[in-house]
Coordinates of C-alpha atoms in Angstrom, one line a residue:
M1 CA -29.8 -21.9 5.0
K2 CA -30.3 -22.0 1.2
K3 CA -27.5 -23.2 -1.0
E4 CA -27.3 -22.1 -4.7
F5 CA -24.9 -23.3 -7.3
S6 CA -24.2 -20.9 -10.2
S7 CA -23.0 -23.1 -13.0
D8 CA -21.9 -20.2 -15.3
I9 CA -19.3 -19.1 -12.8
N10 CA -18.8 -22.4 -10.9
E11 CA -19.6 -20.8 -7.5
I12 CA -21.7 -21.9 -4.6
I13 CA -23.3 -19.2 -2.5
Y14 CA -25.3 -19.6 0.8
K15 CA -28.2 -17.4 1.7
E16 CA -29.7 -17.0 5.1
T17 CA -32.6 -14.7 6.0
S18 CA -33.1 -14.2 9.8
S19 CA -36.4 -13.8 11.6
N20 CA -35.7 -10.1 11.8
G21 CA -35.3 -9.7 8.1
L22 CA -31.5 -9.5 7.8
T23 CA -30.4 -11.1 4.5
M24 CA -27.0 -12.7 4.6
Y25 CA -24.9 -14.1 1.8
F26 CA -21.8 -16.3 2.3
L27 CA -19.4 -17.1 -0.6
P28 CA -16.7 -19.6 0.4
K29 CA -13.4 -18.9 -1.3
N30 CA -11.0 -21.3 0.4
S31 CA -8.0 -20.4 -1.9
Y32 CA -8.1 -16.8 -0.5
F33 CA -6.2 -15.7 2.6
K34 CA -8.4 -12.8 3.6
T35 CA -12.1 -12.5 4.1
Q36 CA -14.1 -9.6 2.6
V37 CA -17.2 -8.3 4.3
G38 CA -19.8 -5.8 3.3
L39 CA -22.7 -4.6 5.4
G40 CA -25.0 -2.6 3.2
V41 CA -27.8 -0.3 4.3
K42 CA -30.5 0.8 1.7
L43 CA -29.9 4.4 2.3
G44 CA -28.2 6.8 -0.1
S45 CA -28.6 10.4 -1.2
F46 CA -31.5 9.4 -3.5
N47 CA -33.6 8.4 -0.5
E48 CA -33.3 11.9 1.0
C49 CA -35.9 13.2 -1.5
G50 CA -38.7 11.2 0.2
Y51 CA -37.9 12.7 3.7
A52 CA -37.7 16.1 5.1
I53 CA -33.9 15.7 5.8
P54 CA -31.0 17.8 4.5
N55 CA -28.9 16.8 1.6
G56 CA -25.8 14.9 2.8
T57 CA -27.5 13.2 5.8
A58 CA -26.9 9.6 4.5
H59 CA -23.1 10.4 4.1
F60 CA -22.9 12.2 7.4
L61 CA -24.5 9.2 9.2
E62 CA -21.9 6.9 7.5
H63 CA -19.1 9.0 9.0
Q64 CA -20.8 9.3 12.4
S65 CA -21.2 5.5 12.6
F66 CA -17.5 5.1 13.3
H67 CA -17.7 7.1 16.5
N68 CA -17.9 5.4 19.8
S69 CA -17.9 6.8 23.3
K70 CA -15.2 4.4 24.5
E71 CA -12.8 3.7 21.7
N72 CA -11.4 4.7 18.3
M73 CA -13.0 2.1 16.0
F74 CA -10.3 2.4 13.3
E75 CA -7.7 1.6 15.9
T76 CA -9.7 -1.2 17.4
F77 CA -10.1 -2.9 14.0
S78 CA -6.5 -2.3 13.2
D79 CA -5.3 -3.9 16.4
E80 CA -7.2 -7.0 15.2
G81 CA -5.4 -7.0 11.9
A82 CA -8.6 -5.8 10.2
S83 CA -9.1 -2.9 7.8
V84 CA -12.5 -1.1 7.9
N85 CA -14.0 1.5 5.6
A86 CA -17.3 2.8 4.3
Y87 CA -18.8 4.7 1.4
T88 CA -22.2 6.3 0.5
N89 CA -23.6 6.5 -3.0
F90 CA -27.0 7.4 -4.5
T91 CA -28.8 4.3 -3.3
S92 CA -26.9 2.7 -0.4
T93 CA -24.3 3.0 2.4
V94 CA -21.8 0.2 2.6
F95 CA -19.5 -0.6 5.5
T96 CA -16.5 -2.8 4.4
L97 CA -14.2 -5.0 6.3
E98 CA -11.1 -6.9 5.2
V99 CA -9.9 -9.4 7.8
S100 CA -7.6 -12.4 8.1
K101 CA -8.1 -13.6 11.7
N102 CA -10.9 -13.6 14.3
V103 CA -13.4 -13.3 11.4
E104 CA -16.5 -13.9 13.6
N105 CA -15.5 -11.4 16.2
N106 CA -14.7 -8.7 13.7
I107 CA -17.9 -9.1 11.8
N108 CA -19.9 -8.9 15.1
R109 CA -17.9 -5.8 16.0
L110 CA -18.7 -4.2 12.6
I111 CA -22.4 -4.9 13.1
D112 CA -22.4 -3.6 16.7
M113 CA -20.6 -0.4 15.5
V114 CA -23.2 0.2 12.7
M115 CA -26.2 -0.6 14.8
T116 CA -25.3 1.4 17.9
P117 CA -23.7 4.7 16.9
Y118 CA -22.8 7.4 19.4
F119 CA -24.2 10.8 18.8
N120 CA -22.4 13.6 20.6
T121 CA -22.8 17.3 19.7
N122 CA -19.0 18.0 19.8
M123 CA -18.2 15.0 17.6
I124 CA -21.0 16.0 15.2
N125 CA -19.5 19.5 14.9
Q126 CA -16.1 18.0 14.4
E127 CA -17.3 15.6 11.7
R128 CA -19.0 18.5 9.9
K129 CA -15.7 20.3 9.6
I130 CA -14.1 17.1 8.2
I131 CA -16.8 16.6 5.6
N132 CA -16.6 20.2 4.5
S133 CA -12.9 19.7 4.0
E134 CA -13.6 16.6 2.0
L135 CA -16.0 18.5 -0.2
E136 CA -13.4 21.2 -0.8
L137 CA -10.9 18.5 -2.0
Y138 CA -13.5 17.1 -4.4
S139 CA -14.2 20.5 -5.8
D140 CA -10.6 20.5 -7.1
N141 CA -11.3 17.3 -9.0
I142 CA -12.4 18.5 -12.4
D143 CA -13.9 15.2 -13.5
W144 CA -15.9 14.9 -10.2
K145 CA -17.1 18.5 -10.6
A146 CA -18.0 17.9 -14.3
R147 CA -20.0 14.8 -13.6
F148 CA -22.1 16.5 -10.9
R149 CA -22.6 19.5 -13.1
I150 CA -24.0 17.3 -15.9
L151 CA -26.2 15.5 -13.4
K152 CA -27.5 18.9 -12.2
N153 CA -28.1 19.8 -15.8
M154 CA -30.0 16.5 -16.4
Y155 CA -32.2 16.3 -13.4
K156 CA -34.8 18.8 -12.3
I157 CA -36.0 17.3 -9.0
I158 CA -34.5 14.1 -7.6
P159 CA -31.4 14.7 -5.5
I160 CA -28.8 12.8 -7.4
K161 CA -28.2 16.2 -9.0
E162 CA -26.7 17.2 -5.7
E163 CA -23.4 16.1 -4.3
I164 CA -23.7 13.0 -2.1
G165 CA -21.9 14.7 0.7
G166 CA -24.2 17.7 0.7
N167 CA -23.0 21.3 0.8
K168 CA -22.1 23.8 3.6
N169 CA -25.6 25.0 4.1
S170 CA -27.2 21.5 4.2
L171 CA -24.5 20.2 6.5
D172 CA -25.2 23.1 9.0
M173 CA -28.8 21.8 9.2
I174 CA -27.8 18.3 10.3
N175 CA -27.8 17.7 14.1
D176 CA -28.1 14.8 16.5
N177 CA -31.9 14.6 16.2
T178 CA -31.6 14.3 12.4
L179 CA -29.0 11.5 12.6
M180 CA -30.9 9.6 15.4
N181 CA -34.2 9.7 13.5
V182 CA -32.7 8.6 10.2
H183 CA -30.7 5.9 11.9
R184 CA -33.8 4.6 13.6
D185 CA -35.8 4.5 10.3
F186 CA -33.1 3.1 8.0
Y187 CA -30.5 1.2 10.0
R188 CA -32.8 -1.7 10.5
T189 CA -31.9 -5.3 9.8
D190 CA -34.8 -5.7 7.4
N191 CA -33.3 -2.8 5.4
M192 CA -29.8 -4.2 5.3
V193 CA -27.7 -7.0 3.7
L194 CA -24.6 -8.7 4.8
F195 CA -22.2 -10.2 2.2
V196 CA -19.1 -12.3 3.3
A197 CA -16.6 -13.9 0.9
G198 CA -13.4 -15.7 1.8
P199 CA -12.1 -18.9 3.6
I200 CA -15.3 -19.3 5.7
S201 CA -17.7 -21.9 7.1
P202 CA -21.1 -20.4 6.1
R203 CA -23.3 -22.2 8.6
K204 CA -21.1 -21.7 11.6
L205 CA -20.5 -18.0 10.8
S206 CA -24.3 -17.5 10.3
E207 CA -25.1 -19.0 13.6
D208 CA -22.5 -16.9 15.4
I209 CA -23.7 -13.7 13.9
L210 CA -27.4 -14.4 14.7
K211 CA -26.5 -15.4 18.3
N212 CA -24.7 -12.1 18.8
M213 CA -27.6 -10.1 17.4
K214 CA -30.2 -11.8 19.5
K215 CA -28.4 -10.8 22.6
K216 CA -28.3 -7.1 21.9
Y217 CA -31.0 -5.9 19.4
N218 CA -34.7 -5.7 19.2
L219 CA -35.4 -8.1 16.3
E220 CA -39.0 -6.9 15.6
R221 CA -39.6 -5.6 12.1
N222 CA -39.9 -1.9 11.5
N223 CA -42.0 -0.3 8.8
L224 CA -40.1 2.5 7.2
H225 CA -41.9 5.8 6.8
D226 CA -40.8 6.3 3.2
K227 CA -43.0 8.8 1.4
G228 CA -41.5 7.9 -1.9
C229 CA -39.6 10.2 -4.3
Y230 CA -40.8 13.0 -6.4
K231 CA -41.6 12.0 -10.0
E232 CA -38.9 13.3 -12.3
P233 CA -40.4 15.2 -15.3
K234 CA -39.1 14.8 -18.8
G235 CA -36.6 17.2 -20.3
V236 CA -33.3 18.6 -18.9
N237 CA -32.4 21.7 -17.0
K238 CA -29.8 22.9 -19.5
Y239 CA -29.1 21.5 -23.0
L240 CA -25.5 23.0 -23.3
D241 CA -23.1 24.2 -20.6
S242 CA -19.5 24.9 -20.2
L243 CA -16.9 24.6 -17.3
T244 CA -13.4 26.0 -17.2
S245 CA -10.4 24.9 -15.2
K246 CA -6.7 25.5 -15.4
K247 CA -6.1 21.8 -14.7
A248 CA -8.5 20.5 -17.4
S249 CA -7.8 19.0 -20.7
Q250 CA -10.5 19.8 -23.3
S251 CA -13.3 17.3 -22.8
L252 CA -16.9 16.9 -23.9
Y253 CA -19.4 15.2 -21.5
V254 CA -22.6 13.9 -22.8
G255 CA -25.4 13.1 -20.4
L256 CA -28.3 10.8 -21.4
K257 CA -31.3 10.8 -19.0
Y258 CA -33.6 7.9 -19.4
T259 CA -37.3 7.7 -18.6
E260 CA -38.7 4.8 -16.5
E261 CA -40.0 3.2 -19.7
L262 CA -36.5 2.0 -20.5
K263 CA -36.5 -0.5 -17.6
K264 CA -40.0 -1.9 -18.2
L265 CA -38.9 -4.5 -20.7
Y266 CA -35.9 -6.0 -19.0
G267 CA -35.5 -4.6 -15.5
C268 CA -32.5 -2.6 -14.1
L269 CA -29.7 -5.2 -14.4
K270 CA -30.4 -6.5 -17.9
S271 CA -31.1 -2.9 -19.1
Q272 CA -27.7 -1.8 -17.8
I273 CA -26.0 -4.8 -19.5
M274 CA -27.7 -4.0 -22.8
L275 CA -26.7 -0.4 -22.5
E276 CA -23.1 -1.3 -21.9
I277 CA -22.9 -3.7 -24.9
L278 CA -24.8 -1.3 -27.2
F279 CA -22.7 1.7 -26.4
E280 CA -19.5 -0.3 -26.8
T281 CA -20.9 -1.2 -30.3
I282 CA -22.0 2.3 -31.2
F283 CA -19.1 4.4 -29.9
K284 CA -16.1 1.9 -29.7
S285 CA -16.5 -0.1 -32.9
G286 CA -14.0 2.0 -34.9
D287 CA -16.7 3.5 -37.2
S288 CA -17.8 6.4 -34.9
F289 CA -16.1 9.8 -35.2
K290 CA -13.9 8.8 -38.2
D291 CA -12.3 12.2 -38.4
C292 CA -11.7 12.5 -34.7
T293 CA -9.0 11.3 -32.3
A294 CA -11.1 11.4 -29.2
S295 CA -10.8 8.7 -26.6
I296 CA -14.0 7.9 -24.7
Q297 CA -15.2 6.7 -21.3
I298 CA -18.7 5.5 -20.7
D299 CA -20.6 5.0 -17.4
H300 CA -24.1 3.8 -17.0
N301 CA -26.3 3.8 -13.8
I302 CA -29.7 2.2 -14.0
E303 CA -31.5 2.2 -10.7
K304 CA -35.1 2.1 -9.5
G305 CA -36.3 5.7 -9.8
F306 CA -33.6 7.0 -12.2
G307 CA -31.3 6.0 -15.0
Y308 CA -28.6 7.7 -17.0
S309 CA -25.4 7.3 -19.0
I310 CA -22.4 9.7 -19.0
L311 CA -20.0 9.7 -22.0
K312 CA -16.7 11.6 -21.6
F313 CA -14.7 12.4 -24.8
E314 CA -11.1 13.5 -24.5
V315 CA -11.5 16.0 -27.3
G316 CA -7.9 17.2 -27.8
N317 CA -7.7 19.4 -30.9
N318 CA -11.1 18.3 -32.2
N319 CA -14.0 20.7 -32.7
T320 CA -16.5 20.3 -29.8
T321 CA -19.4 21.7 -31.9
N322 CA -18.7 19.1 -34.6
M323 CA -18.5 16.3 -31.9
I324 CA -21.8 17.4 -30.4
N325 CA -23.5 17.2 -33.8
E326 CA -21.8 13.9 -34.6
T327 CA -23.0 12.4 -31.3
K328 CA -26.6 13.5 -31.9
K329 CA -26.4 12.1 -35.4
I330 CA -25.1 8.7 -34.3
L331 CA -27.8 8.4 -31.6
Q332 CA -30.5 9.4 -34.0
N333 CA -29.4 7.3 -37.0
F334 CA -27.8 4.2 -35.5
D335 CA -29.4 1.0 -36.8
I336 CA -29.2 -2.6 -35.7
D337 CA -28.3 -4.1 -39.1
Q338 CA -26.5 -7.5 -39.5
S339 CA -23.1 -5.8 -39.5
N340 CA -23.7 -3.9 -36.3
Y341 CA -25.3 -7.0 -34.7
N342 CA -22.1 -9.0 -35.5
I343 CA -20.1 -6.3 -33.6
F344 CA -22.7 -6.4 -30.8
K345 CA -22.1 -10.2 -30.4
T346 CA -18.3 -9.6 -30.2
K347 CA -18.8 -6.9 -27.6
K348 CA -21.2 -9.2 -25.7
K349 CA -18.3 -11.8 -25.4
K350 CA -16.0 -9.0 -24.2
V351 CA -18.4 -7.8 -21.5
L352 CA -19.0 -11.4 -20.3
G353 CA -15.2 -12.0 -20.1
E354 CA -14.7 -8.8 -18.1
Y355 CA -17.4 -9.9 -15.7
I356 CA -15.8 -13.3 -15.2
S357 CA -12.4 -11.7 -14.6
S358 CA -13.9 -9.2 -12.1
L359 CA -14.9 -12.1 -9.8
N360 CA -11.2 -12.6 -8.9
S361 CA -11.6 -9.4 -6.8
L362 CA -13.7 -10.2 -3.7
E363 CA -14.0 -6.5 -2.9
Y364 CA -15.4 -5.7 -6.3
T365 CA -17.7 -8.7 -6.2
M366 CA -19.0 -7.7 -2.8
N367 CA -19.7 -4.1 -3.8
R368 CA -21.5 -5.1 -7.0
F369 CA -23.4 -7.8 -5.3
I370 CA -24.8 -5.4 -2.6
N371 CA -25.6 -2.8 -5.2
N372 CA -27.7 -5.3 -7.2
H373 CA -29.3 -6.8 -4.1
F374 CA -30.9 -3.4 -3.4
K375 CA -32.2 -3.3 -7.0
E376 CA -33.8 -6.7 -6.2
E377 CA -31.4 -8.2 -8.8
Y378 CA -29.1 -11.2 -8.4
Y379 CA -25.5 -10.3 -9.4
F380 CA -24.5 -13.9 -10.2
S381 CA -27.2 -14.1 -12.8
I382 CA -25.3 -11.8 -15.1
P383 CA -23.8 -14.5 -17.3
K384 CA -27.2 -16.0 -18.0
K385 CA -28.6 -12.6 -18.8
I386 CA -25.8 -11.8 -21.2
K387 CA -26.1 -15.1 -23.0
S388 CA -29.8 -14.8 -23.3
I389 CA -29.7 -11.5 -25.3
Q390 CA -30.8 -12.2 -28.8
K391 CA -31.2 -9.9 -31.8
K392 CA -34.9 -9.2 -31.2
D393 CA -34.0 -8.1 -27.6
V394 CA -31.4 -5.6 -29.0
L395 CA -34.0 -4.3 -31.6
N396 CA -36.7 -3.9 -28.9
F397 CA -34.4 -2.3 -26.4
W398 CA -32.9 0.2 -29.0
N399 CA -36.4 1.1 -30.2
V400 CA -37.5 1.9 -26.7
L401 CA -34.2 3.7 -25.8
K402 CA -34.1 6.1 -28.7
N403 CA -37.6 7.4 -27.8
N404 CA -37.0 7.6 -24.1
Y405 CA -34.0 9.8 -23.4
D406 CA -33.1 13.5 -23.1
V407 CA -29.6 14.7 -23.7
T408 CA -27.3 17.4 -22.3
F409 CA -23.8 18.5 -23.3
L410 CA -21.0 19.9 -21.2
I411 CA -17.8 21.4 -22.6
V412 CA -14.8 21.4 -20.3
S413 CA -11.8 23.5 -21.2
K414 CA -8.9 25.6 -19.8

């Protein structure tokens, strides 16, 4: 078992890699009452493009993993005082567990549940109806709808332009054979990671987990038959689009689609940090949109195979055409002069402070740690990466960025 001390956050994390390739991380937090567990599988909707599988399969398999021929798994965990859940995103499926007693037994039960799903035609048909109902609920969420519309306008090929849950037609194509084949190829220990944080004994917990797995599972490695994803061409599907909803306040969404060149300098994690600090500097410094009262939300997602930013302006009474022109002008003309670099340094401290504060949430830490693990990035290296950013790095990154993005706009109104 490897022990690593992260001096920037004053934390010790333990890492164990089993003979079958399962990577396990243990973060002792003795001042906490509950233990937070995440079991991540490197399978999300993005992976569906390299396989002849319907859109929504990864999410469907997540749902189906909770089915068992003998018991209701939600009730079983609840009877143990544990709370279990799961989610699927573009690049992973994560099963989460929050538990305050019988930690070893509940972790082993979670692993057993995920590794040995029960595929039954009646249950699959029932689950299909549940997922269709979920999708209908999301279709009423204007922000969710707008974000996937702008992704669809950004991306020509790769499936992040499609909803993670799929659609009615793709769900109808999913059957027990589809789920069994995908589970066999992806739900392998060497394609998974376990993260545990709380009042735990890492060595004892690790030994107990490995002992349980050796009794039940074939621990031989499996070579995934990943054909790789289609290469996304430059350009966007639609430069300007509109969406109307009775529930909507007037908003402007800006989608920036990045080429793979953006990540070559600094990798996924540092590129995302640089984007976060740069966009805080550019759009939240007080100098942008001087004649506008718009508030702004900014999200970045930099992964292997794709990268984008989505900016959402609450427009109010402002002219959307003027805002589109102003946004384009800012992106084209922004310069890293000494004044802007001083703002950048202030924003850098803010981002570092927010990261340190976020570590108080074991659930948030677990989710971000697993996400970065699948990018082959170490989440606890963020403070070092932030502190290492110098003016030359900002200049280099900005020069690459402004020549390696395409933009699309979406106007949302009543």
